[in-house]
mmCIF file of C-alpha atoms and ligand atoms in Angstrom:
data_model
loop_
_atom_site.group_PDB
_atom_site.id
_atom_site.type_symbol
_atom_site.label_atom_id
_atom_site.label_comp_id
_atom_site.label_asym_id
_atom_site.label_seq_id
_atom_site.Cartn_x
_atom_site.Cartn_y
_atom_site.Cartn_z
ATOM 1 C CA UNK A 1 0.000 0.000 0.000
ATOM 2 C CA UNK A 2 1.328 3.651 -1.180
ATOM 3 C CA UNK A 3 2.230 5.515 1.739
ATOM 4 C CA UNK A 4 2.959 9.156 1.084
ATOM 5 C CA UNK A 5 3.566 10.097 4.947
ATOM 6 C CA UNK A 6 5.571 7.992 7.112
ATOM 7 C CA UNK A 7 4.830 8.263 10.716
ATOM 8 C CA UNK A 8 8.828 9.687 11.211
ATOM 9 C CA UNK A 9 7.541 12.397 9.073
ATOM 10 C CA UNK A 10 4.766 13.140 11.689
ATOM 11 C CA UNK A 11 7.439 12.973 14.666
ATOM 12 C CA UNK A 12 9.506 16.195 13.857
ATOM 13 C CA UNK A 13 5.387 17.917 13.194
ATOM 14 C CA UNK A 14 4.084 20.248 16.032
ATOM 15 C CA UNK A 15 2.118 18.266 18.230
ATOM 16 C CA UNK A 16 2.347 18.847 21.645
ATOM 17 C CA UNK A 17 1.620 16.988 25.422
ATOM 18 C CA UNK A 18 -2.618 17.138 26.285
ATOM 19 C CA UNK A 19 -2.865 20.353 28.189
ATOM 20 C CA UNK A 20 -0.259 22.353 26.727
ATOM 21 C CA UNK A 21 -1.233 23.020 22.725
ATOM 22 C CA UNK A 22 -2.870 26.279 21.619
ATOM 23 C CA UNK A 23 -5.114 24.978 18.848
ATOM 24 C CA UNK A 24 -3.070 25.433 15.562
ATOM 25 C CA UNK A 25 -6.126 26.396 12.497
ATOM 26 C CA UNK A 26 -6.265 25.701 9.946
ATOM 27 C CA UNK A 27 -4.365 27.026 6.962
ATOM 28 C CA UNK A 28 -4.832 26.526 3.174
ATOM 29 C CA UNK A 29 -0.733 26.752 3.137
ATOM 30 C CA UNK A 30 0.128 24.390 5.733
ATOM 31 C CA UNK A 31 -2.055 21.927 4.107
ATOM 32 C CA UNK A 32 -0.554 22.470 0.369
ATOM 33 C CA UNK A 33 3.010 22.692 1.797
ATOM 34 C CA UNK A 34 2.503 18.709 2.349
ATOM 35 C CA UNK A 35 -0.198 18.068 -0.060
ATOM 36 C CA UNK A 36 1.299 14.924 -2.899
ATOM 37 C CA UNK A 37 -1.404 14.682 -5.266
ATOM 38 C CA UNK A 38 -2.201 15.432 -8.714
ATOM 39 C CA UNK A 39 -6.017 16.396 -8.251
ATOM 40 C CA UNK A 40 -6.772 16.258 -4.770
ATOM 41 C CA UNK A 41 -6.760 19.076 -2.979
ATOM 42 C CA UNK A 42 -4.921 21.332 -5.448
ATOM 43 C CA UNK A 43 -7.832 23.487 -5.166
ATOM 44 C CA UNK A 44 -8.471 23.925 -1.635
ATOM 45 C CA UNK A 45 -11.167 26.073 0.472
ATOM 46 C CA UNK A 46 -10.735 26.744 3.959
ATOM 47 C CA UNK A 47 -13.881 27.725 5.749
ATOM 48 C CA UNK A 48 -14.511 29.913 8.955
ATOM 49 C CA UNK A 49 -17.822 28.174 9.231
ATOM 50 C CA UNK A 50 -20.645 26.893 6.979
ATOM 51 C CA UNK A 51 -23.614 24.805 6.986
ATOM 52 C CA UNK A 52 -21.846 21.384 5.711
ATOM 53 C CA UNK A 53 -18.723 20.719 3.981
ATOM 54 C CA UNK A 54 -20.550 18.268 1.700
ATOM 55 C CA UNK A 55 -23.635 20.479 1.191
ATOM 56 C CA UNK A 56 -21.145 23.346 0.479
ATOM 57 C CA UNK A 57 -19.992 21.326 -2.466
ATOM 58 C CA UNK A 58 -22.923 19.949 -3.699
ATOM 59 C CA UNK A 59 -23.959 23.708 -4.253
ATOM 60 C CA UNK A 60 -20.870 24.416 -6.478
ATOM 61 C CA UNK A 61 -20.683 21.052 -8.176
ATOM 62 C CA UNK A 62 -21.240 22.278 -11.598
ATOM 63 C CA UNK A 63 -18.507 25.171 -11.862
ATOM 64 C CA UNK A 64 -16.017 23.634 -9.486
ATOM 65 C CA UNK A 65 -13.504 21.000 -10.780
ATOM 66 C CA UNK A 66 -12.613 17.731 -10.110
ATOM 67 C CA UNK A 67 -10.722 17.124 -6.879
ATOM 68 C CA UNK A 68 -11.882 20.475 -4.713
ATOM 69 C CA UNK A 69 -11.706 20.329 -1.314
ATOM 70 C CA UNK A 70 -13.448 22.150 1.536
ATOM 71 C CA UNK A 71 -12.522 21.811 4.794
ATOM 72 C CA UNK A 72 -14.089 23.538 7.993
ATOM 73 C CA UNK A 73 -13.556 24.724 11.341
ATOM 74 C CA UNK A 74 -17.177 24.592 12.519
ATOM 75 C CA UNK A 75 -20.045 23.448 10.486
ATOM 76 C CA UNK A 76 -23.293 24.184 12.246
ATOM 77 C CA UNK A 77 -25.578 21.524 10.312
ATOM 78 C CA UNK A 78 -22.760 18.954 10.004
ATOM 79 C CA UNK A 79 -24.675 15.750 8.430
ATOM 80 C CA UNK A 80 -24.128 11.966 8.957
ATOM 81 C CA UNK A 81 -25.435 8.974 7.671
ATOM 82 C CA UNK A 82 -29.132 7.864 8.284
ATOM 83 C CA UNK A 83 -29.939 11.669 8.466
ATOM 84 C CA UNK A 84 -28.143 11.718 12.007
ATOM 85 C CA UNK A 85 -25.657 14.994 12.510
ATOM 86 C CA UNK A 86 -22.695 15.310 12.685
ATOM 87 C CA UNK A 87 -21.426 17.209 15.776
ATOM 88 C CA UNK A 88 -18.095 19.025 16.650
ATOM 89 C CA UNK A 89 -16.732 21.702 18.124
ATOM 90 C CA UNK A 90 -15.381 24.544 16.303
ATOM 91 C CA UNK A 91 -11.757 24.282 15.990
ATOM 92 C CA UNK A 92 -11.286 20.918 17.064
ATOM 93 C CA UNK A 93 -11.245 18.779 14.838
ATOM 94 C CA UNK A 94 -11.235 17.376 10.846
ATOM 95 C CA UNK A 95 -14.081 17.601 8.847
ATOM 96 C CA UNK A 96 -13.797 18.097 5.014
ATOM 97 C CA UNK A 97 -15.397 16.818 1.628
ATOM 98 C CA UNK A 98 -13.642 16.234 -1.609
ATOM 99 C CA UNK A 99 -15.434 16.726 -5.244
ATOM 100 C CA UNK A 100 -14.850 14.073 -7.817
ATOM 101 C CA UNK A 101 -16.774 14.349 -11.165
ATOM 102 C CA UNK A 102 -16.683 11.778 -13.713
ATOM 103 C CA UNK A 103 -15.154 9.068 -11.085
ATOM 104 C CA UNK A 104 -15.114 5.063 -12.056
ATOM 105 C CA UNK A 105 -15.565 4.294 -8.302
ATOM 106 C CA UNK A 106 -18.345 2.904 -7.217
ATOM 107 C CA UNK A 107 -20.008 4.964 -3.905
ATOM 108 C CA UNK A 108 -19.278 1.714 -1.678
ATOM 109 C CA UNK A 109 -16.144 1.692 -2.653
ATOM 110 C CA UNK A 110 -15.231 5.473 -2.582
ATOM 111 C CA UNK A 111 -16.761 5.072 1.080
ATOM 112 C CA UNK A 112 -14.558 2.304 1.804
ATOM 113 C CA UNK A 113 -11.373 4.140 0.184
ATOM 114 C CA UNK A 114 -12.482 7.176 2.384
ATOM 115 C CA UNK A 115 -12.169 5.184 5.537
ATOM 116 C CA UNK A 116 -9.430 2.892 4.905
ATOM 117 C CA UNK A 117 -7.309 6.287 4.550
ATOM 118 C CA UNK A 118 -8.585 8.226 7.602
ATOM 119 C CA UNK A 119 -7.667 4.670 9.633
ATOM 120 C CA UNK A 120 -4.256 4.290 7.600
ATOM 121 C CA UNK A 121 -3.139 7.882 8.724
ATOM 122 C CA UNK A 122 -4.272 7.395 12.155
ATOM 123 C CA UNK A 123 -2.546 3.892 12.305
ATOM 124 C CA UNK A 124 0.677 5.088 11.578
ATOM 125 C CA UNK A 125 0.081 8.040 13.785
ATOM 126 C CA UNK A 126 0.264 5.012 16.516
ATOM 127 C CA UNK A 127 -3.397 4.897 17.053
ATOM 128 C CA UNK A 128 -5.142 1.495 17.657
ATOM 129 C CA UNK A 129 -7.903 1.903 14.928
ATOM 130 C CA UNK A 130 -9.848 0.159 12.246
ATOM 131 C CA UNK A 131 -13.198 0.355 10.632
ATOM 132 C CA UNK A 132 -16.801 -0.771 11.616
ATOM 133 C CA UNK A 133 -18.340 -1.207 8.123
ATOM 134 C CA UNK A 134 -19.031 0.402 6.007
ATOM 135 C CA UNK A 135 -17.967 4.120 6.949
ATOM 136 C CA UNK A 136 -17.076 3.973 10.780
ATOM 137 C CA UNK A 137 -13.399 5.207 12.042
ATOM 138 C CA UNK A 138 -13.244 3.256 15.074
ATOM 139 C CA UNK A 139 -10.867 2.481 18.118
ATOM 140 C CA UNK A 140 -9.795 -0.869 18.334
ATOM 141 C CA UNK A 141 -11.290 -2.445 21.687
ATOM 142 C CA UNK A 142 -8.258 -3.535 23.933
ATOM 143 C CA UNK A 143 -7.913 -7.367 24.844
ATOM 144 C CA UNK A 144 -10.403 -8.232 27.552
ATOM 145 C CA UNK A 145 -10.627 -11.726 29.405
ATOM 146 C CA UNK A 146 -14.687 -11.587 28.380
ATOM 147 C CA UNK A 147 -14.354 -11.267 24.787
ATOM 148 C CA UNK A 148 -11.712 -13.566 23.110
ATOM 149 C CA UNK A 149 -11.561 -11.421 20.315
ATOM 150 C CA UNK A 150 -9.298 -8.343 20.278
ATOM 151 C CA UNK A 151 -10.869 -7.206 16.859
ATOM 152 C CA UNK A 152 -13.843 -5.416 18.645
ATOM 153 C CA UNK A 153 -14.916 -2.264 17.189
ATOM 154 C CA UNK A 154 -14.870 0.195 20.009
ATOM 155 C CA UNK A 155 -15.429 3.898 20.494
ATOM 156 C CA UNK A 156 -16.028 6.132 17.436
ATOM 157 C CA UNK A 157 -13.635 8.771 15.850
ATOM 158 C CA UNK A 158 -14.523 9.276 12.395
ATOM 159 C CA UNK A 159 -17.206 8.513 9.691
ATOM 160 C CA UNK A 160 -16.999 9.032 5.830
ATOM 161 C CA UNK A 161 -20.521 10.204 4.401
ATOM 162 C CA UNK A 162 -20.531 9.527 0.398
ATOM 163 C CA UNK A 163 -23.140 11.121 -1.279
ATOM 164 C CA UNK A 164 -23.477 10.720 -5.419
ATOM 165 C CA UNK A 165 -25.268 10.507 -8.421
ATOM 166 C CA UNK A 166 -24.932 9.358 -11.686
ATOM 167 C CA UNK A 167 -23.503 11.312 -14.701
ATOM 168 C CA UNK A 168 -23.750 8.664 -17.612
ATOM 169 C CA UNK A 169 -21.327 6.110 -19.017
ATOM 170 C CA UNK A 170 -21.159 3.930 -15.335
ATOM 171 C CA UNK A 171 -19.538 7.560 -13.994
ATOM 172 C CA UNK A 172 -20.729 9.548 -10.960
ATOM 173 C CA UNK A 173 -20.419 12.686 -9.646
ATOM 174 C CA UNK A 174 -19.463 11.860 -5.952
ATOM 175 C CA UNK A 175 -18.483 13.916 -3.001
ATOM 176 C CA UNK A 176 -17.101 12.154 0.031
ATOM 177 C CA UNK A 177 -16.879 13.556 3.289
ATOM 178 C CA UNK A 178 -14.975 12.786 6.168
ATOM 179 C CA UNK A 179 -15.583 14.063 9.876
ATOM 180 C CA UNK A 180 -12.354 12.563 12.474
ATOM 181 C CA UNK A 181 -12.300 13.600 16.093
ATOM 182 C CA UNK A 182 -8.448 15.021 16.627
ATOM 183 C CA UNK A 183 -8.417 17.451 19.316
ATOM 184 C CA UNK A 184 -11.310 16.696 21.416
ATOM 185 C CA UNK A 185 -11.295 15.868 24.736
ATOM 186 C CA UNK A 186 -13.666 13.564 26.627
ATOM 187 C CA UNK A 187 -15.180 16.255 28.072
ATOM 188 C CA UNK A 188 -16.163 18.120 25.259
ATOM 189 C CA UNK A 189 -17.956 15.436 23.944
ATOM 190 C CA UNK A 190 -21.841 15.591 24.513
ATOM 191 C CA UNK A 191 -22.980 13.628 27.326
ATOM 192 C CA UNK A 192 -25.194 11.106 25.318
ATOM 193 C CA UNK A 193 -22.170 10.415 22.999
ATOM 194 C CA UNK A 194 -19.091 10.228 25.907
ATOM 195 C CA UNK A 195 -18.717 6.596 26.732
ATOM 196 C CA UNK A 196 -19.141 5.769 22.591
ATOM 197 C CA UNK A 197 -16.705 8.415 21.266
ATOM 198 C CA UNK A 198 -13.196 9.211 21.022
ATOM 199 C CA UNK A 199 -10.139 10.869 19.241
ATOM 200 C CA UNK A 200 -6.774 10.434 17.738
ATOM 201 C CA UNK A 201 -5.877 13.028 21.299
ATOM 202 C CA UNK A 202 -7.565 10.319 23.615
ATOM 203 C CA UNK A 203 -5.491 7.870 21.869
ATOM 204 C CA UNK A 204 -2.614 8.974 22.208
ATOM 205 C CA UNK A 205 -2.194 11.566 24.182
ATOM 206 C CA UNK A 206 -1.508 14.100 22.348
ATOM 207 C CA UNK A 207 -2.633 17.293 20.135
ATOM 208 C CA UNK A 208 -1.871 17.250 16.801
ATOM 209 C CA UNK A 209 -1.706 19.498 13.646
ATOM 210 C CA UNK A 210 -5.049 19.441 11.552
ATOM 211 C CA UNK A 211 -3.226 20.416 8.422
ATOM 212 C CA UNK A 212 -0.912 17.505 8.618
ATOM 213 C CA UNK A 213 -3.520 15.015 9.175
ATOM 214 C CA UNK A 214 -6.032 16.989 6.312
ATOM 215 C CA UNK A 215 -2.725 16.600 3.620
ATOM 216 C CA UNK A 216 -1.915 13.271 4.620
ATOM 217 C CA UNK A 217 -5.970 11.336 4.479
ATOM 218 C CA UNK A 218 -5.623 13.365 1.095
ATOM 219 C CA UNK A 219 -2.601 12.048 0.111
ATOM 220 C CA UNK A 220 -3.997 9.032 0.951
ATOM 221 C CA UNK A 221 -7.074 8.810 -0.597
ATOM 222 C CA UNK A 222 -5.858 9.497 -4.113
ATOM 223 C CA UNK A 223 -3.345 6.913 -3.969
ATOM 224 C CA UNK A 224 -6.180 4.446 -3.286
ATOM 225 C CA UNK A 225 -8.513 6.209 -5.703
ATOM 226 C CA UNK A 226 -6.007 5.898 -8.492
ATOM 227 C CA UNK A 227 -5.615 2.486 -7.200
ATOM 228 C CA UNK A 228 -9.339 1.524 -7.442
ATOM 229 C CA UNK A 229 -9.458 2.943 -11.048
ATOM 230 C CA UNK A 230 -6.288 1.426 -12.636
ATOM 231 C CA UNK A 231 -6.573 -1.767 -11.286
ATOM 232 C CA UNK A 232 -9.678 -2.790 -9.411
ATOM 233 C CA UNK A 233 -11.493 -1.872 -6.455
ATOM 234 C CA UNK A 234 -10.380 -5.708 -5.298
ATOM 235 C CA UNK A 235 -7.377 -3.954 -3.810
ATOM 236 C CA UNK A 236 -9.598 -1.380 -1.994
ATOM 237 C CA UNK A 237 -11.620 -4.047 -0.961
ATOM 238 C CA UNK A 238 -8.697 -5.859 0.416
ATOM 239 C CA UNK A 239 -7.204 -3.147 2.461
ATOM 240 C CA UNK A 240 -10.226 -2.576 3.752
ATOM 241 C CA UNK A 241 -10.717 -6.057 4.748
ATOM 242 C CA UNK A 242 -7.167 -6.216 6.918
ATOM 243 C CA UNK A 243 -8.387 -3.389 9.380
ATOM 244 C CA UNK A 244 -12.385 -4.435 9.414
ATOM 245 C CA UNK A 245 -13.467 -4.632 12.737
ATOM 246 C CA UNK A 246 -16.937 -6.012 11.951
ATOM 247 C CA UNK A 247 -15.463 -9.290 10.022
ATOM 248 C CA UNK A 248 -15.871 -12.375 12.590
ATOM 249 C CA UNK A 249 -17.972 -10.881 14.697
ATOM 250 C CA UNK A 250 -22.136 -11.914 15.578
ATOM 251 C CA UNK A 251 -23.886 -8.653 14.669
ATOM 252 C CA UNK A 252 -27.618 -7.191 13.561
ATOM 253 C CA UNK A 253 -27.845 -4.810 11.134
ATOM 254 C CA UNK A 254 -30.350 -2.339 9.793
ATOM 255 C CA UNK A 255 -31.721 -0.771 6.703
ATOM 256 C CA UNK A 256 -34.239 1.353 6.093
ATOM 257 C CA UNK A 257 -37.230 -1.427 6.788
ATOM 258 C CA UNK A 258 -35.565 -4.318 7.614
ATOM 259 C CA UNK A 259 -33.143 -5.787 9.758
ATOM 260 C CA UNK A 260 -30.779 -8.993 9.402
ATOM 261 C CA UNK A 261 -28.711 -10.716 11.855
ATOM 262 C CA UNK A 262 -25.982 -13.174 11.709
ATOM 263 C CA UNK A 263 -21.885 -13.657 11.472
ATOM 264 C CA UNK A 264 -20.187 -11.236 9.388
ATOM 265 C CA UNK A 265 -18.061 -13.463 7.385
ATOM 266 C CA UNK A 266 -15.948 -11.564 4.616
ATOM 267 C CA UNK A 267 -16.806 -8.471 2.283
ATOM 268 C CA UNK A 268 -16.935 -9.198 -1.409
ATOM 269 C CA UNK A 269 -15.297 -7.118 -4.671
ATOM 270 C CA UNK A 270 -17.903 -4.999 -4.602
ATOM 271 C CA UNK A 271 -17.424 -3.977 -0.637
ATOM 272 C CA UNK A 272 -20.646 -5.303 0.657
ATOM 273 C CA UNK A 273 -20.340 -7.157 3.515
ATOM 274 C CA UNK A 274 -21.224 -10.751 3.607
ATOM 275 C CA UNK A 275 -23.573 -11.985 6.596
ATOM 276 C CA UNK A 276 -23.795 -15.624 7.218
ATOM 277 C CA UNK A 277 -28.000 -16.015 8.617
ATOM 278 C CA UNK A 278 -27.935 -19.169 11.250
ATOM 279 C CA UNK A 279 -29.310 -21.141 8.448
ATOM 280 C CA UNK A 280 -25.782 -20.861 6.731
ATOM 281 C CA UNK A 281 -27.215 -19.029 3.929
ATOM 282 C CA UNK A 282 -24.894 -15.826 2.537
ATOM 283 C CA UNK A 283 -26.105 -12.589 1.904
ATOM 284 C CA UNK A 284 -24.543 -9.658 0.628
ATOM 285 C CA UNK A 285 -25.620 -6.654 2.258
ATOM 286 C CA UNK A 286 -24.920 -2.549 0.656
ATOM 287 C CA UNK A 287 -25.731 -0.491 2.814
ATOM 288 C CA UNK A 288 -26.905 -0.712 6.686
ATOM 289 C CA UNK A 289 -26.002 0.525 10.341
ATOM 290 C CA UNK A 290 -24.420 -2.733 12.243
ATOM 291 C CA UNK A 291 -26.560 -1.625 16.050
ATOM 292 C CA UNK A 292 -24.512 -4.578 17.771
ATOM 293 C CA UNK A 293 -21.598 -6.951 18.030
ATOM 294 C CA UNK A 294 -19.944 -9.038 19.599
ATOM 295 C CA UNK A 295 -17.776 -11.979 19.046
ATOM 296 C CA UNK A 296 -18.327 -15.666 17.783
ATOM 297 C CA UNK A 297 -17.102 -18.233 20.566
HETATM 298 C C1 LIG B 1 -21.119 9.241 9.792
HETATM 299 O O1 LIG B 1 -20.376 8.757 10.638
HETATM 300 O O2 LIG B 1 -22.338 8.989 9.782
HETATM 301 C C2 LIG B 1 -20.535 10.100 8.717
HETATM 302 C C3 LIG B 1 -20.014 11.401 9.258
HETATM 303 C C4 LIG B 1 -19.443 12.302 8.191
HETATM 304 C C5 LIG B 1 -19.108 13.685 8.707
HETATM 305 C C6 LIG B 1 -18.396 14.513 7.694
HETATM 306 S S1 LIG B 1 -17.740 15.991 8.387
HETATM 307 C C7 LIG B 1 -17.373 16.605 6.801
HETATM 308 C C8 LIG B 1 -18.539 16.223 5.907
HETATM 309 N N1 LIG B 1 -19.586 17.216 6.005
HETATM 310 C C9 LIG B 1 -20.706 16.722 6.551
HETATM 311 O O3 LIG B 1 -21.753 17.365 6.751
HETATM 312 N N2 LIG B 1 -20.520 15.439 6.858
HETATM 313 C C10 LIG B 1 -19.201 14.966 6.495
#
C-alpha cells in the first residue's frame, strides 16, 4: 500500500503533550506545503464556518472541478449517515469533503477508500484503529478476558458520508466527506455520545496538527482512488478487509425497513459485507447501520 507520509515524518510535526497546545487552524498553506497529489486538494477552500462541507460542495458542483476540497472549522448543520448529525466543536477537529466528477468508483467503494485512509493515517500516527463497516473510524477495543476477540470495534472517531449521483457512461459525480475527532477531549464530547466516542488526542495523548492530518488522508485517498481505477477496487476491498473490525464478529444490522442478523463473514469485490444467517445461507448486504456486536465463541 502507497504511503505518502511515514509516521517519522509526523514525529519532527508540532504536536504537543494534552494540556499544553494552543489549537493550531487551519491554513490553506500548511495543508498544500505537504499536499502529494495530482487532483486532490490542489484546489483547496478553507472555511470559517458553513452549513456542511458536503452540502457546500454539492452547491458548487457544476462550476467547481474535479478534486476540490473544503474543509471547515465549525459546520453548524454537520450531516451523517441515516440523516443523524454530525457534531463538533469549532476548531477541534477534521471535517472536510472532496469533489470528484466523472469518477469510475463505485459509492461503496469510494466510502470504503475514504475510511481505509482516515484509519491508515491514524494507524501510523500510533493509534489502535480500524473500521466498523461500512464508513465507521473506530478504536480498536483492547484485549479483555470476556471477549476472546481483540478485533472489537470500540469507540467512534470518524465517519466518511458519500453522497453521489450518476452522470452517464457507469460515472458519478461523488463527493465524500470525512468528519475525524483530533483534538477533542472527553469532556467536550456531549454527554449522550461520551462513553461511545473518542479521538486520535484520547489515543494517544496528544494534540496534533489538523493540516498535517487533512494533507496526509488526502494524500492518501488518491493513492487508493487511483488504485481503485487502474486496477480494481479488489485492492480497496482488500485493504479494507485487513483493518475491518466487523469481520468475525455476531452482529444485527439495519436498513431502512428491515433488519438482518448473523456472522459477518468476509466483504466481497464490490465492498458489501457478507452476513452468514444461522441457516448458513450468505447474503450480501450494501448499505446498513451494524446496532450490535460481539464476538463468535
Ligand atoms: C457518519 O459517521 O455517519 C458520517 C459522518 C461524516 C461527517 C463529515 S464531516 C465533513 C462532511 N460534512 C458533513 O456534513 N458530513 C461529512
Amino acid at each position: 500500500m502507497n504511503s505518502n507520509h511515514s509516521p517519522e515524518e509526523f514525529d519532527s510535526k508540532p504536536r504537543s503533550p494534552l494540556g499544553q497546545a494552543e489549537g493550531i487552524p487551519l491554513s490553506k498553506d500548511a495543508i498544500l506545503a505537504h499536499l502529494v497529489t495530482e487532483r486532490i486538494g490542489r484546489r483547496l477552500q478553507i472555511l470559517e464556518e458553513i452549513d456542511s462541507t458536503n452540502s457546500h460542495l454539492g452547491r458548487m458542483a457544476e462550476p467547481a472541478e474535479d478534486g476540490t476540497v473544503a474543509a471547515a472549522e465549525h459546520q453548524t448543520l454537520g450531516r451523517g449517515r441515516h440523516g443523524r448529525q454530525w457534531i463538533s466543536p469549532p476548531g477541534r477537529n477534521v471535517m472536510f469533503s472532496i469533489l470528484l466528477k466523472e469518477s469510475s468508483t463505485p459509492a461503496p467503494i469510494l466510502t470504503l477508500i475514504g475510511a481505509v485512509a482516515a484509519a491508515q493515517v491514524l494507524s501510523d500516527l500510533g493509534a489502535p484503529v480500524g473500521i466498523k463497516w461500512p464508513n465507521d473510524i473506530v478504536a480498536v477495543e483492547p484485549l479483555s478476558t470476556q471477549d476472546s476477540s481483540w478485533r472489537a470495534p470500540g469507540r467512534k472517531l470518524g465517519g466518511v458520508l458519500c453522497e453521489s449521483r450518476s452522470c452517464g457512461r457507469g460515472r458519478l459525480l461523488a463527493i465524500l466527506g470525512i468528519g475525524v475527532n483530533i483534538n477533542m477531549l472527553p469532556s467536550d464530547f456531549p454527554e449522550d455520545l461520551r462513553d461511545r466516542s473518542t479521538s486520535l488526542a484520547g489515543l494517544t495523548a496528544m494534540f496534533w496538527d489538523r493540516n498535517l492530518l487533512i494533507a496526509a488522508i488526502l494524500n492518501r485517498i488518491e493513492a487508493l482512488e487511483s488504485l481503485a481505477a487502474d486496477d480494481s477496487p479488489v485492492a480497496i476491498v482488500e485493504a479494507a478487509r485487513r483493518i475491518c473490525l466487523t469481520l468475525g464478529r455476531r452482529i444485527r444490522v439495519r436498513g431502512g425497513e428491515w433488519e438482518a442478523e448473523g456472522v459477518a463473514v468476509d466483504l466481497d469485490p464490490l465492498g458489501r459485507l457478507l452476513l452468514r444467517g444461522d441457516a448458513g445461507e450468505i447474503t450480501p448486504l450494501e448499505l446498513g447501520e451494524v446496532t450490535q456486536t460481539r464476538s463468535v465463541e
